[in-house]
Amino acid sequence: MSITEHELEIKLEGVEDPDIGEDIVSLGLVNDVRIDDETARISLALNAPYAPSELELGNRVRDVIEDAGLEPDLRAHVDEEHGFDQEVLPRVRNVIAVSSGKGGVGKTTVAANLAAGLQKRGAMVGLLDADIHGPNVPQILPVESDPGVTPNEEIVPPRSDGVRVISMGMMMEDEDDPAILRGPMVNKFMMKFLEGVEWGRLDYLIVDLPPGTGDATLNLLQSMPVTGSVVVTTPQEMALDDTRKGIQMFNKHDTPVLGVVENMSSFVCPSCGDQHGLFGTGGADTIVDKYDVPLLGRIPIHPDFGADGSEGALVKDDDSEVQDSLEDVVGEIADRIGEQNRRKVSENVSHEPTNKLPTETED
């Protein structure tokens, strides 16, 4: 005799969320369970495509279904009832802000490699260069064409090896021209970038914020449904002081801090292989301990990474010595995005099945 839907749901209680430590049914992550002609159609409230932990969750659910003698058909679906904003950027699943307390710590390089790394995993990704006065994203991710314009006068982002990119740098006649803009003009450009871009459907929109805690950052936090922020720092105490201020700003605006990336964490001697902390060691650990935020990874000092002005994201360069470090950071950030979203689901939905299978996307 075939297993019933209720019995299958009970079996799914044995699947534990690897980050939260509770089962997926109790967390409200199972939207619906249907069995039709020996196929189990399961709707899961997951919203971080290609995050390693969510891929693993999907595999565990498939194992349970196959052990029950059924063919798995998994879908992912979240909406307003799960706590997700459907008014602003309704076709963008996750908005991730990449910030730093001060300039010169490699924030833009991290943002560009995060976008490229998520796209490399299979996600649909956009990158908004919101650093109005220092728009450097096009140097790392050179685009393949000029921006387009829709009949509604919305900007259509060009692509850089699959990543959709918009930057103030594309609006300059000469790449060396300074962006001399006062506060009201900065806000005008920011609102155009926030409201006047046709991104299409995205799994992740990465926003490279200007350094510090100025108007552009505040406008973003007030205007967009930010899933979480990634804070980039270096080990020096001066950079760490400004990083603490940035984390406090996000906390005051109820924006989750996904974690800290420590860039330029050490230098590995190419001759002897010894590791040297040129800017100190363990600096980010003090922030992790004080503010209870994850350390998302450490990226070593290397000429490849932001030093030689080379074009392209090194996370896609199989010959780069920093590729592994970058891929680890991308995977860790994706997992923290997934965890944040699943906690949101758990806080917003009843843990009872809906008995409704909506139109969903493939997991």
CSV table of C-alpha atoms in Angstrom, one decimal:
chain,number,residue,atom,x,y,z
A,1,MET,CA,0.0,0.0,0.0
A,2,SER,CA,1.3,3.4,-1.0
A,3,ILE,CA,2.4,5.9,1.7
A,4,THR,CA,-0.1,8.7,2.4
A,5,GLU,CA,0.7,12.4,2.3
A,6,HIS,CA,0.4,12.7,6.0
A,7,GLU,CA,2.8,9.8,6.6
A,8,LEU,CA,5.3,11.4,4.1
A,9,GLU,CA,5.1,14.7,6.0
A,10,ILE,CA,5.8,12.9,9.2
A,11,LYS,CA,8.9,11.3,7.6
A,12,LEU,CA,10.0,14.8,6.5
A,13,GLU,CA,10.2,15.8,10.2
A,14,GLY,CA,13.4,13.8,10.2
A,15,VAL,CA,15.1,16.3,7.9
A,16,GLU,CA,16.9,18.9,10.1
A,17,ASP,CA,17.9,22.4,8.9
A,18,PRO,CA,21.8,22.3,9.0
A,19,ASP,CA,22.1,25.9,10.2
A,20,ILE,CA,19.1,26.4,12.5
A,21,GLY,CA,19.1,22.9,14.1
A,22,GLU,CA,15.3,22.2,13.9
A,23,ASP,CA,13.4,20.0,11.5
A,24,ILE,CA,12.0,21.6,8.3
A,25,VAL,CA,8.3,20.8,9.2
A,26,SER,CA,8.5,22.5,12.6
A,27,LEU,CA,10.2,25.5,11.0
A,28,GLY,CA,7.3,25.9,8.5
A,29,LEU,CA,9.6,25.2,5.5
A,30,VAL,CA,7.2,22.6,4.0
A,31,ASN,CA,4.5,24.5,2.2
A,32,ASP,CA,2.7,21.5,0.7
A,33,VAL,CA,2.9,17.8,0.3
A,34,ARG,CA,1.0,16.1,-2.6
A,35,ILE,CA,1.3,12.5,-3.9
A,36,ASP,CA,0.1,12.0,-7.5
A,37,ASP,CA,0.7,8.8,-9.5
A,38,GLU,CA,3.7,7.7,-7.4
A,39,THR,CA,5.2,11.2,-7.6
A,40,ALA,CA,5.7,13.3,-4.4
A,41,ARG,CA,5.3,16.9,-5.2
A,42,ILE,CA,6.8,19.0,-2.4
A,43,SER,CA,6.7,22.8,-2.1
A,44,LEU,CA,9.5,24.1,0.1
A,45,ALA,CA,9.8,27.7,1.5
A,46,LEU,CA,13.4,28.1,0.3
A,47,ASN,CA,14.7,31.3,-1.3
A,48,ALA,CA,18.5,31.1,-1.7
A,49,PRO,CA,19.1,29.3,-5.0
A,50,TYR,CA,22.4,27.4,-5.3
A,51,ALA,CA,23.3,28.0,-1.6
A,52,PRO,CA,25.2,24.9,-0.5
A,53,SER,CA,23.0,24.3,2.6
A,54,GLU,CA,19.8,24.6,0.7
A,55,LEU,CA,21.0,22.3,-2.1
A,56,GLU,CA,21.8,19.8,0.7
A,57,LEU,CA,18.4,20.2,2.2
A,58,GLY,CA,16.8,19.5,-1.1
A,59,ASN,CA,19.0,16.3,-1.5
A,60,ARG,CA,17.9,15.1,2.0
A,61,VAL,CA,14.2,15.6,1.1
A,62,ARG,CA,14.7,13.7,-2.1
A,63,ASP,CA,16.3,10.8,-0.1
A,64,VAL,CA,13.3,10.7,2.2
A,65,ILE,CA,10.9,10.6,-0.8
A,66,GLU,CA,12.9,7.9,-2.7
A,67,ASP,CA,13.2,5.8,0.5
A,68,ALA,CA,9.4,5.9,0.6
A,69,GLY,CA,9.3,4.5,-3.0
A,70,LEU,CA,8.2,7.7,-4.7
A,71,GLU,CA,9.6,9.9,-7.4
A,72,PRO,CA,10.5,13.4,-6.0
A,73,ASP,CA,9.3,16.6,-7.6
A,74,LEU,CA,10.6,19.6,-5.5
A,75,ARG,CA,9.6,23.2,-5.9
A,76,ALA,CA,10.6,26.4,-4.1
A,77,HIS,CA,8.1,29.1,-3.3
A,78,VAL,CA,7.9,32.1,-0.9
A,79,ASP,CA,5.6,35.1,-0.9
A,80,GLU,CA,4.1,37.7,1.4
A,81,GLU,CA,2.7,35.1,3.8
A,82,HIS,CA,6.3,34.0,4.4
A,83,GLY,CA,7.4,37.6,5.3
A,84,PHE,CA,8.8,38.6,1.9
A,85,ASP,CA,8.1,42.0,0.3
A,86,GLN,CA,6.2,41.7,-3.0
A,87,GLU,CA,5.9,45.4,-3.7
A,88,VAL,CA,9.4,46.7,-4.2
A,89,LEU,CA,11.5,44.7,-6.7
A,90,PRO,CA,9.0,41.8,-6.8
A,91,ARG,CA,11.1,39.9,-9.3
A,92,VAL,CA,14.3,40.0,-7.2
A,93,ARG,CA,14.5,37.3,-4.6
A,94,ASN,CA,17.4,38.7,-2.5
A,95,VAL,CA,19.1,42.1,-2.2
A,96,ILE,CA,22.5,41.9,-0.7
A,97,ALA,CA,24.3,45.0,0.4
A,98,VAL,CA,28.1,44.9,0.4
A,99,SER,CA,29.6,47.6,2.6
A,100,SER,CA,32.7,48.8,4.3
A,101,GLY,CA,33.4,51.4,7.0
A,102,LYS,CA,36.1,53.0,5.0
A,103,GLY,CA,37.5,53.0,1.5
A,104,GLY,CA,40.5,51.0,0.2
A,105,VAL,CA,39.6,47.7,1.9
A,106,GLY,CA,38.6,45.8,-1.3
A,107,LYS,CA,34.8,46.1,-0.9
A,108,THR,CA,34.1,46.5,-4.7
A,109,THR,CA,36.4,43.6,-5.5
A,110,VAL,CA,34.5,41.4,-3.0
A,111,ALA,CA,31.1,42.6,-4.3
A,112,ALA,CA,32.1,41.8,-7.9
A,113,ASN,CA,33.5,38.4,-7.1
A,114,LEU,CA,30.4,37.6,-5.0
A,115,ALA,CA,28.1,38.4,-8.0
A,116,ALA,CA,30.3,36.5,-10.4
A,117,GLY,CA,30.6,33.6,-8.0
A,118,LEU,CA,26.9,33.2,-7.5
A,119,GLN,CA,26.4,33.4,-11.3
A,120,LYS,CA,29.0,30.8,-11.7
A,121,ARG,CA,27.0,28.5,-9.5
A,122,GLY,CA,24.0,28.9,-11.8
A,123,ALA,CA,22.1,31.8,-10.2
A,124,MET,CA,20.6,34.8,-12.0
A,125,VAL,CA,22.6,37.8,-10.6
A,126,GLY,CA,22.6,41.6,-10.9
A,127,LEU,CA,25.2,44.0,-9.6
A,128,LEU,CA,24.3,47.6,-8.7
A,129,ASP,CA,27.4,49.8,-8.3
A,130,ALA,CA,25.9,52.3,-5.8
A,131,ASP,CA,29.3,53.9,-5.1
A,132,ILE,CA,28.4,57.0,-6.9
A,133,HIS,CA,31.7,58.9,-6.3
A,134,GLY,CA,34.0,55.9,-6.9
A,135,PRO,CA,32.2,53.6,-9.5
A,136,ASN,CA,34.9,50.9,-10.0
A,137,VAL,CA,32.8,47.8,-10.8
A,138,PRO,CA,33.2,48.2,-14.6
A,139,GLN,CA,37.0,47.8,-14.2
A,140,ILE,CA,36.5,44.4,-12.6
A,141,LEU,CA,33.4,43.3,-14.6
A,142,PRO,CA,33.7,45.0,-18.0
A,143,VAL,CA,30.3,45.0,-19.7
A,144,GLU,CA,29.7,43.6,-23.2
A,145,SER,CA,27.5,46.6,-24.4
A,146,ASP,CA,26.1,49.9,-23.4
A,147,PRO,CA,23.0,50.1,-21.2
A,148,GLY,CA,19.7,49.9,-23.0
A,149,VAL,CA,16.4,51.7,-22.5
A,150,THR,CA,12.9,50.4,-22.4
A,151,PRO,CA,9.9,52.2,-23.9
A,152,ASN,CA,9.1,53.2,-20.3
A,153,GLU,CA,12.5,54.8,-20.0
A,154,GLU,CA,13.8,52.2,-17.6
A,155,ILE,CA,17.5,51.3,-17.9
A,156,VAL,CA,18.3,47.8,-19.2
A,157,PRO,CA,21.6,46.6,-17.6
A,158,PRO,CA,24.3,45.3,-19.9
A,159,ARG,CA,26.0,42.0,-19.0
A,160,SER,CA,29.5,41.1,-17.9
A,161,ASP,CA,30.0,37.3,-18.5
A,162,GLY,CA,26.4,36.6,-17.4
A,163,VAL,CA,26.1,39.2,-14.6
A,164,ARG,CA,23.8,42.2,-15.2
A,165,VAL,CA,25.6,45.4,-14.2
A,166,ILE,CA,24.6,49.0,-13.7
A,167,SER,CA,27.2,51.6,-12.6
A,168,MET,CA,27.6,55.3,-12.5
A,169,GLY,CA,30.9,54.6,-14.4
A,170,MET,CA,28.8,53.8,-17.5
A,171,MET,CA,27.4,57.3,-17.5
A,172,MET,CA,30.7,59.0,-17.7
A,173,GLU,CA,32.1,60.2,-21.1
A,174,ASP,CA,35.6,59.4,-19.9
A,175,GLU,CA,36.5,56.8,-17.2
A,176,ASP,CA,38.8,59.4,-15.5
A,177,ASP,CA,36.0,62.0,-15.2
A,178,PRO,CA,35.2,62.6,-11.5
A,179,ALA,CA,31.6,62.3,-10.2
A,180,ILE,CA,31.3,65.8,-8.7
A,181,LEU,CA,27.8,65.5,-7.1
A,182,ARG,CA,26.3,67.1,-4.1
A,183,GLY,CA,23.9,65.4,-1.7
A,184,PRO,CA,20.6,66.0,-3.7
A,185,MET,CA,22.2,64.8,-7.0
A,186,VAL,CA,23.5,61.7,-5.3
A,187,ASN,CA,20.0,60.9,-4.0
A,188,LYS,CA,18.6,61.5,-7.5
A,189,PHE,CA,21.0,59.1,-9.1
A,190,MET,CA,20.4,56.6,-6.3
A,191,MET,CA,16.7,56.7,-6.7
A,192,LYS,CA,17.0,56.2,-10.5
A,193,PHE,CA,19.2,53.2,-9.9
A,194,LEU,CA,16.8,51.9,-7.3
A,195,GLU,CA,13.5,52.5,-9.2
A,196,GLY,CA,14.4,53.0,-12.8
A,197,VAL,CA,16.3,49.8,-13.8
A,198,GLU,CA,14.7,46.8,-15.5
A,199,TRP,CA,16.6,44.0,-13.9
A,200,GLY,CA,14.3,41.2,-15.0
A,201,ARG,CA,14.1,38.1,-12.8
A,202,LEU,CA,17.0,37.8,-10.4
A,203,ASP,CA,17.9,35.4,-7.6
A,204,TYR,CA,20.4,37.9,-6.2
A,205,LEU,CA,20.9,41.6,-6.6
A,206,ILE,CA,24.3,42.6,-5.1
A,207,VAL,CA,24.6,46.3,-4.2
A,208,ASP,CA,28.1,47.7,-3.9
A,209,LEU,CA,27.6,50.6,-1.4
A,210,PRO,CA,29.8,53.6,-1.0
A,211,PRO,CA,32.1,53.4,2.0
A,212,GLY,CA,30.9,54.8,5.3
A,213,THR,CA,27.4,55.5,6.6
A,214,GLY,CA,26.2,58.4,4.3
A,215,ASP,CA,23.1,59.2,2.4
A,216,ALA,CA,23.4,56.7,-0.3
A,217,THR,CA,23.5,53.8,2.2
A,218,LEU,CA,20.6,55.2,4.2
A,219,ASN,CA,18.5,55.6,1.0
A,220,LEU,CA,19.1,52.0,0.1
A,221,LEU,CA,18.1,50.7,3.6
A,222,GLN,CA,14.9,52.8,3.5
A,223,SER,CA,13.9,52.1,-0.1
A,224,MET,CA,14.7,48.4,-0.8
A,225,PRO,CA,13.9,45.1,1.0
A,226,VAL,CA,17.5,44.3,1.9
A,227,THR,CA,17.9,40.6,2.8
A,228,GLY,CA,21.2,41.3,4.6
A,229,SER,CA,24.5,43.0,4.5
A,230,VAL,CA,28.1,41.8,4.1
A,231,VAL,CA,30.7,44.0,5.7
A,232,VAL,CA,34.3,44.0,4.3
A,233,THR,CA,37.2,45.0,6.5
A,234,THR,CA,41.0,44.6,6.7
A,235,PRO,CA,42.8,43.6,9.9
A,236,GLN,CA,44.1,47.1,10.8
A,237,GLU,CA,42.5,48.7,13.9
A,238,MET,CA,41.5,51.9,12.0
A,239,ALA,CA,39.5,49.8,9.5
A,240,LEU,CA,38.0,47.8,12.3
A,241,ASP,CA,36.9,50.9,14.1
A,242,ASP,CA,34.9,52.1,11.0
A,243,THR,CA,33.6,48.5,10.5
A,244,ARG,CA,32.1,48.6,14.0
A,245,LYS,CA,30.2,51.8,13.1
A,246,GLY,CA,28.9,50.3,9.9
A,247,ILE,CA,27.5,47.3,11.8
A,248,GLN,CA,25.9,49.5,14.3
A,249,MET,CA,24.2,51.4,11.4
A,250,PHE,CA,22.7,48.2,10.0
A,251,ASN,CA,21.6,47.1,13.4
A,252,LYS,CA,19.8,50.5,14.0
A,253,HIS,CA,17.9,50.0,10.7
A,254,ASP,CA,17.0,46.4,11.4
A,255,THR,CA,19.1,45.1,8.5
A,256,PRO,CA,20.6,41.7,9.2
A,257,VAL,CA,24.4,41.6,9.1
A,258,LEU,CA,25.2,38.3,7.3
A,259,GLY,CA,28.8,38.5,8.4
A,260,VAL,CA,32.2,40.0,8.0
A,261,VAL,CA,34.8,39.3,5.2
A,262,GLU,CA,38.4,40.0,6.3
A,263,ASN,CA,40.3,41.1,3.2
A,264,MET,CA,44.1,41.4,3.0
A,265,SER,CA,44.2,39.0,6.0
A,266,SER,CA,47.7,37.8,5.4
A,267,PHE,CA,50.5,37.6,2.8
A,268,VAL,CA,51.8,34.2,1.7
A,269,CYS,CA,55.5,34.4,0.6
A,270,PRO,CA,55.7,33.0,-2.9
A,271,SER,CA,59.3,31.9,-2.3
A,272,CYS,CA,59.1,30.2,1.1
A,273,GLY,CA,55.4,29.7,1.7
A,274,ASP,CA,55.4,31.4,5.1
A,275,GLN,CA,52.4,33.4,6.0
A,276,HIS,CA,52.8,37.0,7.3
A,277,GLY,CA,50.2,39.2,8.9
A,278,LEU,CA,51.3,42.5,7.3
A,279,PHE,CA,48.3,44.4,8.7
A,280,GLY,CA,47.9,42.5,11.9
A,281,THR,CA,46.2,39.1,12.6
A,282,GLY,CA,42.8,38.1,13.9
A,283,GLY,CA,41.4,41.7,13.6
A,284,ALA,CA,38.0,40.6,12.4
A,285,ASP,CA,37.7,38.1,15.2
A,286,THR,CA,37.2,41.0,17.7
A,287,ILE,CA,34.2,42.1,15.7
A,288,VAL,CA,32.8,38.6,15.4
A,289,ASP,CA,33.0,38.1,19.1
A,290,LYS,CA,31.6,41.5,20.1
A,291,TYR,CA,28.7,41.7,17.7
A,292,ASP,CA,27.9,38.0,17.4
A,293,VAL,CA,28.2,38.0,13.6
A,294,PRO,CA,29.8,35.2,11.5
A,295,LEU,CA,33.2,35.5,9.9
A,296,LEU,CA,32.4,34.7,6.3
A,297,GLY,CA,36.0,34.2,5.3
A,298,ARG,CA,39.5,35.5,5.0
A,299,ILE,CA,41.0,36.6,1.7
A,300,PRO,CA,44.8,36.8,1.5
A,301,ILE,CA,46.9,39.6,0.0
A,302,HIS,CA,47.7,38.6,-3.6
A,303,PRO,CA,48.6,40.6,-6.7
A,304,ASP,CA,45.7,38.9,-8.5
A,305,PHE,CA,43.1,40.3,-6.1
A,306,GLY,CA,42.6,44.0,-6.7
A,307,ALA,CA,46.3,45.0,-7.0
A,308,ASP,CA,47.2,44.8,-10.7
A,309,GLY,CA,44.0,46.3,-12.2
A,310,SER,CA,43.3,43.1,-14.2
A,311,GLU,CA,39.8,42.7,-15.7
A,312,GLY,CA,37.6,39.8,-14.7
A,313,ALA,CA,36.4,38.2,-11.5
A,314,LEU,CA,39.1,35.9,-10.1
A,315,VAL,CA,36.4,33.5,-8.7
A,316,LYS,CA,36.0,32.4,-12.3
A,317,ASP,CA,39.8,32.2,-13.0
A,318,ASP,CA,40.9,28.5,-12.5
A,319,ASP,CA,44.5,29.6,-12.6
A,320,SER,CA,44.2,32.1,-9.7
A,321,GLU,CA,45.7,31.2,-6.4
A,322,VAL,CA,42.9,33.1,-4.6
A,323,GLN,CA,40.0,31.3,-6.4
A,324,ASP,CA,39.5,28.7,-3.6
A,325,SER,CA,39.3,31.4,-0.9
A,326,LEU,CA,36.8,33.4,-3.0
A,327,GLU,CA,34.6,30.4,-3.7
A,328,ASP,CA,34.6,29.6,0.0
A,329,VAL,CA,33.4,33.1,0.8
A,330,VAL,CA,30.7,33.0,-1.9
A,331,GLY,CA,29.4,29.7,-0.6
A,332,GLU,CA,29.4,30.9,3.0
A,333,ILE,CA,27.5,34.1,2.1
A,334,ALA,CA,24.9,32.2,0.1
A,335,ASP,CA,24.4,29.9,3.1
A,336,ARG,CA,23.9,32.9,5.4
A,337,ILE,CA,21.4,34.3,3.0
A,338,GLY,CA,19.5,31.0,3.1
A,339,GLU,CA,19.6,30.8,6.8
A,340,GLN,CA,18.3,34.4,7.2
A,341,ASN,CA,15.4,33.7,4.8
A,342,ARG,CA,14.5,30.4,6.5
A,343,ARG,CA,14.4,32.1,9.9
A,344,LYS,CA,12.1,34.7,8.4
A,345,VAL,CA,9.8,32.0,7.2
A,346,SER,CA,9.7,30.4,10.6
A,347,GLU,CA,8.8,33.7,12.2
A,348,ASN,CA,6.0,34.5,9.8
A,349,VAL,CA,4.1,31.3,8.9
A,350,SER,CA,1.9,28.7,10.6
A,351,HIS,CA,3.6,25.4,10.8
A,352,GLU,CA,0.6,23.6,9.3
A,353,PRO,CA,0.6,22.5,5.7
A,354,THR,CA,-1.4,24.8,3.4
A,355,ASN,CA,-2.8,22.0,1.2
A,356,LYS,CA,-2.2,24.3,-1.8
A,357,LEU,CA,0.4,23.9,-4.4
A,358,PRO,CA,1.0,27.4,-6.1
A,359,THR,CA,2.8,28.1,-9.3
A,360,GLU,CA,6.4,27.7,-8.3
A,361,THR,CA,9.9,27.6,-9.6
A,362,GLU,CA,12.1,24.5,-9.9
A,363,ASP,CA,14.4,24.0,-6.9
